[in-house]
């Protein structure tokens, strides 16, 4: 499906808003609760990788069943992240772009090459 | 800035790929490691909400300093999530749209109204 | 059962070590993997609280079924935390006591009364 | 210090209760909030391991500075976990022992040897 790519995050946010309204779930969707739900889904994503070696994790999508579970967990993460950002009025790509610009200043390419402590920060 | 909205997640993924290559960080960016980094950033996001009441969390962006911290944490979350999805070859919006279609089948609007146990699933 | 209280964390650590050896699971039990497993279980614990109001969360154990799920998730968290600390050679209660002594110095009772920003730190 | 080992988790729980009362922090210490704080600290623990290989993670305590950070993060995790369990009236070692007994039934040593999918469950 390309519709996802076409509408992007803004379209997804609108769909999620409608989805919650239809079910009268806005009452549960406070930023606090949605941050918890996001963390819960990220925990399920971690569980898909926890016993894999780094190399195995790089090949996880070649296993159809495991790959489908990883993709589904990523979908859940995006759902709660997008819903949370919509409620907060934050543009996720802009927020990421600003953080990346900050990281670029802190870790110039020429000095940060191949150092894990740096890798943490972007 | 509108560039974020224009290029969207695909543009961000490409920028992040370039950012990692310039710093020779691909060696650290296995899906396993990136899932951990994502979870670490989500933990920092949770910390911004943990002592707030649900109502306070709904007003968090009205506090310029606290709001800026929340936006910055969301940016970090998106950076690692986008980098992880790029390595796995997953379209995040499509993965979310597919999960949402599944949730719509499981929880028809007419039967799921206002029930928290349902709210968990979308 | 009181044996839990009697043997305490040290007894549990020994039981878990034996449990892993019997199943040849030491190969999977690196600190990195166990930290991920711990985070995954904490995510499941969060999911039990995410749609509850703070007041509802304070009464969660009065619901036999929900309370049993919370207790079971806490059990999973303790299993991985104890296994991780055993591999690292860290005494969990001592590590907590040291952190608490530090917090007591940073936040003297007389000055820290009732402030949420402080509450974060212990 | 051996006091930690002597008093164990029960002593720590009592100390934490007193610590919160002195600072009037009980108002913030709902199970929901403490579960979030626990997850936030586990996120910081993950961050200490995210760029390490599994082998490097097994040697982390040999680096005095990194080892001290890991031990401190474990201390924070135990503080919130113990405080949460105290409020819920759950004996953590008993809850873990019960979960482990369940895992022992589900994964008999003779059939579960060396299988990662099993390793997830204890």
Short mmCIF file of C-alpha atoms in Angstrom, two decimals:
data_model
loop_
_atom_site.label_atom_id
_atom_site.label_comp_id
_atom_site.label_asym_id
_atom_site.label_seq_id
_atom_site.Cartn_x
_atom_site.Cartn_y
_atom_site.Cartn_z
CA UNK A 1 0.00 0.00 0.00
CA UNK A 2 1.30 3.46 -0.84
CA UNK A 3 -1.49 5.39 0.87
CA UNK A 4 0.58 5.27 4.05
CA UNK A 5 3.48 6.96 2.35
CA UNK A 6 1.16 9.43 0.66
CA UNK A 7 -0.71 10.73 3.69
CA UNK A 8 2.26 10.24 6.02
CA UNK A 9 2.19 10.96 9.73
CA UNK A 10 -0.28 13.83 9.44
CA UNK A 11 -2.83 11.56 7.76
CA UNK A 12 -2.21 8.86 10.35
CA UNK A 13 -2.72 11.36 13.19
CA UNK A 14 -6.07 12.39 11.71
CA UNK A 15 -7.14 8.76 11.27
CA UNK A 16 -6.19 7.99 14.89
CA UNK A 17 -8.09 11.04 16.15
CA UNK A 18 -11.20 9.85 14.32
CA UNK A 19 -10.64 6.27 15.55
CA UNK A 20 -10.53 7.43 19.18
CA UNK A 21 -13.55 9.73 18.83
CA UNK A 22 -15.68 6.97 17.30
CA UNK A 23 -14.92 4.82 20.36
CA UNK A 24 -15.06 7.62 22.93
CA UNK A 25 -11.47 6.84 23.92
CA UNK A 26 -10.28 10.46 24.17
CA UNK A 27 -11.01 10.17 27.91
CA UNK A 28 -8.19 7.60 28.19
CA UNK A 29 -5.83 9.33 25.79
CA UNK A 30 -4.02 11.76 28.08
CA UNK A 31 -0.35 12.38 27.24
CA UNK A 32 0.59 10.58 30.47
CA UNK A 33 -1.39 7.48 29.55
CA UNK A 34 -0.23 7.49 25.93
CA UNK A 35 3.42 7.80 26.99
CA UNK A 36 2.87 4.68 29.14
CA UNK A 37 1.19 2.86 26.24
CA UNK A 38 4.07 3.83 23.95
CA UNK A 39 6.58 2.47 26.47
CA UNK A 40 4.59 -0.74 26.80
CA UNK A 41 4.70 -1.31 23.05
CA UNK A 42 8.43 -0.53 22.92
CA UNK A 43 8.84 -3.19 25.60
CA UNK A 44 7.14 -5.71 23.30
CA UNK A 45 9.47 -4.63 20.48
CA UNK A 46 12.50 -5.18 22.75
CA UNK A 47 11.25 -8.67 23.55
CA UNK A 48 11.51 -9.55 19.85
CA UNK A 49 15.24 -8.75 19.91
CA UNK A 50 16.33 -9.65 23.44
CA UNK A 51 17.72 -13.14 22.78
CA UNK A 52 19.14 -12.40 19.33
CA UNK A 53 22.81 -11.68 18.73
CA UNK A 54 23.42 -8.32 17.01
CA UNK A 55 24.02 -10.25 13.75
CA UNK A 56 20.82 -12.24 14.14
CA UNK A 57 18.94 -9.00 14.79
CA UNK A 58 20.27 -7.65 11.47
CA UNK A 59 18.68 -10.65 9.69
CA UNK A 60 15.40 -10.72 11.62
CA UNK A 61 13.26 -9.62 8.64
CA UNK A 62 14.42 -12.63 6.62
CA UNK A 63 12.35 -14.84 8.96
CA UNK A 64 8.78 -14.22 7.71
CA UNK A 65 7.10 -15.00 11.03
CA UNK A 66 9.55 -13.12 13.25
CA UNK A 67 9.75 -10.28 10.74
CA UNK A 68 5.96 -9.92 10.76
CA UNK A 69 5.96 -9.70 14.56
CA UNK A 70 8.66 -7.00 14.50
CA UNK A 71 6.74 -5.01 11.87
CA UNK A 72 3.52 -5.31 13.89
CA UNK A 73 5.25 -4.08 17.07
CA UNK A 74 6.71 -1.14 15.14
CA UNK A 75 3.18 -0.37 13.96
CA UNK A 76 1.90 -0.29 17.55
CA UNK A 77 4.79 1.99 18.58
CA UNK A 78 4.01 4.41 15.75
CA UNK A 79 0.29 4.43 16.60
CA UNK A 80 0.84 5.59 20.18
CA UNK A 81 3.72 7.90 19.31
CA UNK A 82 1.66 9.64 16.60
CA UNK A 83 -1.39 9.91 18.84
CA UNK A 84 0.73 11.36 21.66
CA UNK A 85 2.42 13.91 19.38
CA UNK A 86 -0.97 14.91 17.92
CA UNK A 87 -2.35 15.64 21.39
CA UNK A 88 0.78 17.62 22.30
CA UNK A 89 0.79 19.52 18.99
CA UNK A 90 4.34 18.37 18.18
CA UNK A 91 5.50 17.72 14.58
CA UNK A 92 7.55 14.55 15.06
CA UNK A 93 9.77 14.98 12.00
CA UNK A 94 10.52 18.60 12.89
CA UNK A 95 11.30 17.64 16.51
CA UNK A 96 13.68 14.94 15.24
CA UNK A 97 15.28 17.28 12.69
CA UNK A 98 15.94 19.87 15.41
CA UNK A 99 17.47 17.25 17.70
CA UNK A 100 19.63 16.00 14.83
CA UNK A 101 20.88 19.52 14.06
CA UNK A 102 21.89 19.79 17.71
CA UNK A 103 23.68 16.42 17.54
CA UNK A 104 25.51 17.52 14.38
CA UNK A 105 26.89 20.54 16.24
CA UNK A 106 27.88 18.46 19.27
CA UNK A 107 29.46 15.65 17.25
CA UNK A 108 31.16 16.95 14.10
CA UNK A 109 31.76 14.10 11.66
CA UNK A 110 35.52 14.58 11.63
CA UNK A 111 35.94 14.19 15.42
CA UNK A 112 33.20 11.66 16.20
CA UNK A 113 34.20 8.88 13.82
CA UNK A 114 33.57 5.39 15.17
CA UNK A 115 33.21 6.22 18.87
CA UNK A 116 30.38 4.43 20.66
CA UNK A 117 29.98 7.04 23.38
CA UNK A 118 29.12 9.47 20.61
CA UNK A 119 26.92 6.96 18.81
CA UNK A 120 24.64 7.12 21.81
CA UNK A 121 23.71 10.68 21.02
CA UNK A 122 22.18 10.32 17.57
CA UNK B 1 10.43 24.87 9.70
CA UNK B 2 8.38 23.12 7.03
CA UNK B 3 11.22 21.07 5.55
CA UNK B 4 10.48 18.39 8.15
CA UNK B 5 6.88 18.12 7.05
CA UNK B 6 7.90 18.23 3.39
CA UNK B 7 10.43 15.43 3.35
CA UNK B 8 8.66 13.44 6.05
CA UNK B 9 9.95 10.20 7.55
CA UNK B 10 11.58 9.05 4.30
CA UNK B 11 13.69 12.19 4.16
CA UNK B 12 14.58 11.85 7.83
CA UNK B 13 15.63 8.22 7.32
CA UNK B 14 17.96 9.28 4.51
CA UNK B 15 19.43 12.10 6.60
CA UNK B 16 20.03 9.71 9.50
CA UNK B 17 21.69 7.15 7.21
CA UNK B 18 24.06 9.83 5.94
CA UNK B 19 24.65 11.08 9.52
CA UNK B 20 25.67 7.59 10.69
CA UNK B 21 27.88 6.93 7.64
CA UNK B 22 29.77 10.22 8.09
CA UNK B 23 30.59 9.16 11.65
CA UNK B 24 31.14 5.47 10.91
CA UNK B 25 28.40 4.59 13.36
CA UNK B 26 26.73 1.89 11.21
CA UNK B 27 28.82 -0.63 13.21
CA UNK B 28 26.82 0.28 16.34
CA UNK B 29 23.47 0.57 14.59
CA UNK B 30 22.23 -3.01 14.67
CA UNK B 31 18.46 -3.43 15.10
CA UNK B 32 19.11 -4.89 18.56
CA UNK B 33 21.13 -1.87 19.67
CA UNK B 34 18.75 0.64 18.11
CA UNK B 35 15.76 -0.99 19.79
CA UNK B 36 17.58 -0.53 23.12
CA UNK B 37 18.39 3.09 22.29
CA UNK B 38 14.74 3.68 21.36
CA UNK B 39 13.62 2.19 24.68
CA UNK B 40 16.14 4.34 26.55
CA UNK B 41 14.76 7.51 24.96
CA UNK B 42 11.17 6.45 25.66
CA UNK B 43 12.25 6.05 29.29
CA UNK B 44 13.40 9.67 29.29
CA UNK B 45 10.05 10.69 27.80
CA UNK B 46 8.21 8.79 30.56
CA UNK B 47 10.27 10.62 33.18
CA UNK B 48 8.82 13.93 31.91
CA UNK B 49 5.30 12.71 32.70
CA UNK B 50 5.76 10.43 35.72
CA UNK B 51 4.85 12.88 38.49
CA UNK B 52 2.17 14.77 36.57
CA UNK B 53 -1.54 14.12 37.03
CA UNK B 54 -3.32 13.17 33.80
CA UNK B 55 -4.72 16.74 33.67
CA UNK B 56 -1.29 18.28 34.21
CA UNK B 57 0.09 16.07 31.44
CA UNK B 58 -2.57 17.47 29.09
CA UNK B 59 -1.26 20.99 29.79
CA UNK B 60 2.46 20.18 29.70
CA UNK B 61 3.14 22.10 26.47
CA UNK B 62 1.86 25.33 28.07
CA UNK B 63 5.01 25.33 30.23
CA UNK B 64 7.70 26.52 27.78
CA UNK B 65 10.59 24.81 29.56
CA UNK B 66 8.83 21.51 30.26
CA UNK B 67 7.22 21.56 26.82
CA UNK B 68 10.62 22.00 25.18
CA UNK B 69 11.98 19.00 27.10
CA UNK B 70 9.01 16.84 26.02
CA UNK B 71 9.45 17.92 22.36
CA UNK B 72 13.19 17.17 22.52
CA UNK B 73 12.56 13.68 23.98
CA UNK B 74 9.99 13.00 21.25
CA UNK B 75 12.65 14.03 18.73
CA UNK B 76 15.11 11.50 20.17
CA UNK B 77 12.46 8.77 20.07
CA UNK B 78 11.69 9.51 16.40
CA UNK B 79 15.40 9.52 15.49
CA UNK B 80 15.99 5.99 16.79
CA UNK B 81 12.63 4.66 15.62
CA UNK B 82 13.21 5.97 12.10
CA UNK B 83 16.78 4.67 11.99
CA UNK B 84 15.61 1.24 13.22
CA UNK B 85 12.77 1.04 10.68
CA UNK B 86 15.15 2.11 7.88
CA UNK B 87 17.55 -0.73 8.72
CA UNK B 88 14.67 -3.22 8.87
CA UNK B 89 13.11 -1.93 5.63
CA UNK B 90 9.78 -1.22 7.35
CA UNK B 91 7.53 1.68 6.30
CA UNK B 92 6.39 2.97 9.71
CA UNK B 93 3.16 4.60 8.51
CA UNK B 94 2.16 1.50 6.56
CA UNK B 95 2.95 -0.75 9.55
CA UNK B 96 0.78 1.50 11.76
CA UNK B 97 -2.03 1.64 9.19
CA UNK B 98 -2.09 -2.16 8.96
CA UNK B 99 -2.19 -2.51 12.77
CA UNK B 100 -4.98 0.06 12.92
CA UNK B 101 -7.05 -1.81 10.31
CA UNK B 102 -6.66 -4.92 12.47
CA UNK B 103 -7.77 -2.96 15.56
CA UNK B 104 -10.79 -1.61 13.68
CA UNK B 105 -11.90 -5.17 12.94
CA UNK B 106 -11.33 -6.31 16.53
CA UNK B 107 -13.00 -3.30 18.13
CA UNK B 108 -15.95 -2.07 16.06
CA UNK B 109 -16.89 1.48 17.11
CA UNK B 110 -20.41 0.50 18.13
CA UNK B 111 -19.31 -2.17 20.63
CA UNK B 112 -16.06 -0.66 21.93
CA UNK B 113 -17.35 2.70 23.08
CA UNK B 114 -15.68 4.02 26.23
CA UNK B 115 -14.15 0.77 27.45
CA UNK B 116 -10.59 1.05 28.77
CA UNK B 117 -9.69 -2.57 28.14
CA UNK B 118 -10.37 -1.87 24.48
CA UNK B 119 -8.58 1.46 24.59
CA UNK B 120 -5.42 -0.47 25.26
CA UNK B 121 -5.49 -1.93 21.78
CA UNK B 122 -5.29 1.21 19.65
CA UNK C 1 4.92 -19.19 51.35
CA UNK C 2 7.48 -17.65 53.70
CA UNK C 3 10.54 -19.28 52.14
CA UNK C 4 10.73 -16.33 49.78
CA UNK C 5 11.10 -13.95 52.68
CA UNK C 6 13.51 -16.30 54.42
CA UNK C 7 16.01 -16.88 51.64
CA UNK C 8 15.51 -13.43 50.11
CA UNK C 9 17.17 -12.19 46.95
CA UNK C 10 20.36 -14.20 47.51
CA UNK C 11 18.39 -17.44 47.57
CA UNK C 12 16.44 -16.39 44.50
CA UNK C 13 19.67 -15.56 42.63
CA UNK C 14 21.01 -19.04 43.39
CA UNK C 15 17.77 -20.68 42.28
CA UNK C 16 17.82 -18.71 39.02
CA UNK C 17 21.46 -19.64 38.37
CA UNK C 18 20.60 -23.32 38.80
CA UNK C 19 17.46 -22.88 36.65
CA UNK C 20 19.49 -21.40 33.78
CA UNK C 21 22.27 -24.01 34.04
CA UNK C 22 19.78 -26.90 33.93
CA UNK C 23 18.43 -25.50 30.64
CA UNK C 24 21.78 -24.35 29.23
CA UNK C 25 20.46 -20.81 29.05
CA UNK C 26 23.63 -19.10 30.34
CA UNK C 27 24.55 -18.57 26.68
CA UNK C 28 21.56 -16.20 26.33
CA UNK C 29 21.97 -14.55 29.73
CA UNK C 30 24.43 -11.78 28.95
CA UNK C 31 23.91 -8.54 30.91
CA UNK C 32 22.89 -6.84 27.67
CA UNK C 33 20.21 -9.43 26.91
CA UNK C 34 18.96 -9.56 30.50
CA UNK C 35 18.67 -5.77 30.64
CA UNK C 36 16.47 -5.99 27.52
CA UNK C 37 14.38 -8.76 29.07
CA UNK C 38 13.99 -6.71 32.24
CA UNK C 39 12.82 -3.71 30.19
CA UNK C 40 10.39 -5.92 28.28
CA UNK C 41 8.80 -7.14 31.51
CA UNK C 42 8.61 -3.60 32.90
CA UNK C 43 6.76 -2.70 29.70
CA UNK C 44 4.19 -5.40 30.48
CA UNK C 45 3.88 -4.01 34.02
CA UNK C 46 3.27 -0.51 32.62
CA UNK C 47 0.53 -1.89 30.38
CA UNK C 48 -1.37 -3.00 33.50
CA UNK C 49 -1.49 0.61 34.74
CA UNK C 50 -1.64 2.68 31.55
CA UNK C 51 -5.40 3.26 31.37
CA UNK C 52 -6.00 3.53 35.12
CA UNK C 53 -6.37 6.86 36.89
CA UNK C 54 -3.84 7.32 39.73
CA UNK C 55 -6.67 6.52 42.20
CA UNK C 56 -7.66 3.38 40.30
CA UNK C 57 -4.01 2.31 40.28
CA UNK C 58 -3.97 2.61 44.09
CA UNK C 59 -6.88 0.13 44.27
CA UNK C 60 -5.64 -2.29 41.62
CA UNK C 61 -4.92 -5.13 44.07
CA UNK C 62 -8.56 -5.14 45.21
CA UNK C 63 -9.47 -6.59 41.80
CA UNK C 64 -8.41 -10.26 42.16
CA UNK C 65 -7.79 -10.82 38.45
CA UNK C 66 -6.04 -7.54 37.73
CA UNK C 67 -4.11 -7.79 40.99
CA UNK C 68 -2.88 -11.26 40.07
CA UNK C 69 -1.63 -9.96 36.72
CA UNK C 70 0.22 -7.09 38.40
CA UNK C 71 1.81 -9.48 40.93
CA UNK C 72 2.84 -11.85 38.11
CA UNK C 73 4.46 -9.01 36.12
CA UNK C 74 6.31 -7.88 39.24
CA UNK C 75 7.55 -11.46 39.59
CA UNK C 76 8.91 -11.44 36.04
CA UNK C 77 10.62 -8.10 36.66
CA UNK C 78 12.30 -9.42 39.82
CA UNK C 79 13.43 -12.61 38.04
CA UNK C 80 15.36 -10.74 35.35
CA UNK C 81 16.60 -8.01 37.69
CA UNK C 82 17.95 -10.59 40.14
CA UNK C 83 19.54 -12.66 37.38
CA UNK C 84 21.17 -9.54 35.91
CA UNK C 85 22.51 -8.36 39.27
CA UNK C 86 23.85 -11.86 40.01
CA UNK C 87 25.81 -11.89 36.74
CA UNK C 88 27.17 -8.40 37.44
CA UNK C 89 28.03 -9.23 41.06
CA UNK C 90 25.90 -6.36 42.38
CA UNK C 91 24.03 -6.56 45.71
CA UNK C 92 20.72 -4.93 44.79
CA UNK C 93 19.76 -3.83 48.29
CA UNK C 94 23.20 -2.33 48.90
CA UNK C 95 23.10 -0.53 45.54
CA UNK C 96 19.67 0.90 46.43
CA UNK C 97 20.79 1.86 49.94
CA UNK C 98 23.78 3.74 48.53
CA UNK C 99 21.60 5.57 46.01
CA UNK C 100 19.14 6.46 48.77
CA UNK C 101 21.91 7.86 50.99
CA UNK C 102 22.94 10.06 48.06
CA UNK C 103 19.31 11.19 47.58
CA UNK C 104 19.04 11.99 51.29
CA UNK C 105 22.04 14.32 50.99
CA UNK C 106 20.70 15.96 47.83
CA UNK C 107 17.16 16.38 49.16
CA UNK C 108 17.09 17.10 52.89
CA UNK C 109 13.62 16.45 54.29
CA UNK C 110 13.18 20.01 55.51
CA UNK C 111 13.76 21.60 52.08
CA UNK C 112 12.26 18.95 49.78
CA UNK C 113 8.79 18.70 51.26
CA UNK C 114 6.05 18.12 48.72
CA UNK C 115 7.92 19.10 45.58
CA UNK C 116 7.39 16.83 42.59
CA UNK C 117 10.69 17.72 40.93
CA UNK C 118 12.36 16.31 43.99
CA UNK C 119 10.07 13.31 44.16
CA UNK C 120 11.59 12.19 40.90
CA UNK C 121 14.92 11.56 42.56
CA UNK C 122 14.00 8.91 45.12
CA UNK D 1 28.11 -2.83 53.91
CA UNK D 2 26.21 -5.86 55.14
CA UNK D 3 23.25 -3.95 56.56
CA UNK D 4 21.66 -4.11 53.14
CA UNK D 5 21.91 -7.85 53.07
CA UNK D 6 20.76 -8.09 56.66
CA UNK D 7 17.58 -6.09 56.47
CA UNK D 8 16.93 -7.08 52.85
CA UNK D 9 14.04 -5.80 50.78
CA UNK D 10 11.68 -5.53 53.76
CA UNK D 11 14.08 -3.17 55.52
CA UNK D 12 14.57 -1.17 52.33
CA UNK D 13 10.80 -0.86 51.86
CA UNK D 14 10.45 0.53 55.38
CA UNK D 15 13.31 2.98 54.84
CA UNK D 16 11.72 4.17 51.58
CA UNK D 17 8.33 4.60 53.26
CA UNK D 18 9.93 6.77 55.93
CA UNK D 19 11.93 8.66 53.29
CA UNK D 20 8.75 9.52 51.37
CA UNK D 21 6.78 10.47 54.50
CA UNK D 22 9.53 12.84 55.68
CA UNK D 23 9.31 14.66 52.35
CA UNK D 24 5.53 14.40 51.95
CA UNK D 25 6.03 12.53 48.67
CA UNK D 26 3.31 9.91 49.27
CA UNK D 27 1.01 12.16 47.21
CA UNK D 28 3.21 11.46 44.13
CA UNK D 29 3.79 7.79 44.90
CA UNK D 30 0.77 6.17 43.29
CA UNK D 31 1.38 2.74 41.73
CA UNK D 32 0.82 4.28 38.30
CA UNK D 33 3.45 6.98 38.86
CA UNK D 34 5.93 4.59 40.46
CA UNK D 35 5.57 2.12 37.57
CA UNK D 36 6.47 5.00 35.23
CA UNK D 37 9.45 5.99 37.40
CA UNK D 38 10.60 2.36 37.45
CA UNK D 39 10.40 2.21 33.65
CA UNK D 40 12.30 5.47 33.37
CA UNK D 41 15.16 4.10 35.47
CA UNK D 42 15.20 0.84 33.50
CA UNK D 43 15.56 3.01 30.40
CA UNK D 44 18.68 4.59 31.91
CA UNK D 45 20.01 1.11 32.69
CA UNK D 46 19.43 0.05 29.06
CA UNK D 47 21.35 3.10 27.88
CA UNK D 48 24.43 1.79 29.73
CA UNK D 49 24.35 -1.41 27.64
CA UNK D 50 22.94 -0.29 24.28
CA UNK D 51 26.21 0.14 22.36
CA UNK D 52 28.07 -2.75 23.99
CA UNK D 53 28.47 -6.13 22.33
CA UNK D 54 27.13 -9.01 24.45
CA UNK D 55 30.77 -9.85 25.37
CA UNK D 56 31.53 -6.25 26.33
CA UNK D 57 28.38 -6.22 28.47
CA UNK D 58 29.68 -9.29 30.34
CA UNK D 59 32.85 -7.33 31.24
CA UNK D 60 31.17 -4.02 32.06
CA UNK D 61 31.93 -4.20 35.81
CA UNK D 62 35.66 -4.39 35.10
CA UNK D 63 35.50 -0.74 33.99
CA UNK D 64 35.32 1.11 37.34
CA UNK D 65 33.51 4.17 35.96
CA UNK D 66 31.06 2.31 33.74
CA UNK D 67 30.54 -0.33 36.43
CA UNK D 68 29.69 2.35 38.98
CA UNK D 69 27.10 3.84 36.62
CA UNK D 70 25.50 0.40 36.07
CA UNK D 71 25.40 -0.26 39.82
CA UNK D 72 23.85 3.17 40.45
CA UNK D 73 21.16 2.58 37.82
CA UNK D 74 20.39 -0.81 39.35
CA UNK D 75 20.02 0.96 42.70
CA UNK D 76 17.48 3.39 41.23
CA UNK D 77 15.54 0.51 39.68
CA UNK D 78 15.41 -1.33 43.03
CA UNK D 79 14.29 1.82 44.86
CA UNK D 80 11.21 2.32 42.68
CA UNK D 81 10.46 -1.39 42.37
CA UNK D 82 10.57 -1.85 46.15
CA UNK D 83 8.48 1.26 46.78
CA UNK D 84 5.90 0.10 44.21
CA UNK D 85 5.69 -3.41 45.67
CA UNK D 86 5.36 -1.99 49.19
CA UNK D 87 2.38 0.14 48.14
CA UNK D 88 0.78 -2.84 46.40
CA UNK D 89 1.46 -5.19 49.31
CA UNK D 90 3.37 -7.62 47.09
CA UNK D 91 6.34 -9.68 48.39
CA UNK D 92 8.73 -9.43 45.43
CA UNK D 93 10.70 -12.60 46.18
CA UNK D 94 7.52 -14.61 46.63
CA UNK D 95 6.05 -13.20 43.41
CA UNK D 96 9.25 -14.16 41.56
CA UNK D 97 9.35 -17.61 43.17
CA UNK D 98 5.76 -18.29 42.09
CA UNK D 99 6.51 -17.15 38.51
CA UNK D 100 9.60 -19.35 38.46
CA UNK D 101 7.63 -22.41 39.64
CA UNK D 102 5.23 -21.78 36.75
CA UNK D 103 8.16 -21.49 34.30
CA UNK D 104 9.63 -24.75 35.64
CA UNK D 105 6.36 -26.54 34.83
CA UNK D 106 6.14 -24.96 31.36
CA UNK D 107 9.79 -25.59 30.48
CA UNK D 108 11.08 -28.85 31.97
CA UNK D 109 14.89 -28.88 31.94
CA UNK D 110 15.10 -31.97 29.75
CA UNK D 111 13.04 -30.50 26.89
CA UNK D 112 14.02 -26.81 27.10
CA UNK D 113 17.79 -27.16 26.84
CA UNK D 114 19.46 -24.37 24.88
CA UNK D 115 16.40 -22.98 23.13
CA UNK D 116 16.18 -19.18 23.02
CA UNK D 117 12.43 -19.08 22.62
CA UNK D 118 12.27 -20.81 25.97
CA UNK D 119 14.97 -18.64 27.47
CA UNK D 120 12.57 -15.75 27.11
CA UNK D 121 10.33 -17.18 29.77
CA UNK D 122 12.65 -17.24 32.78
#
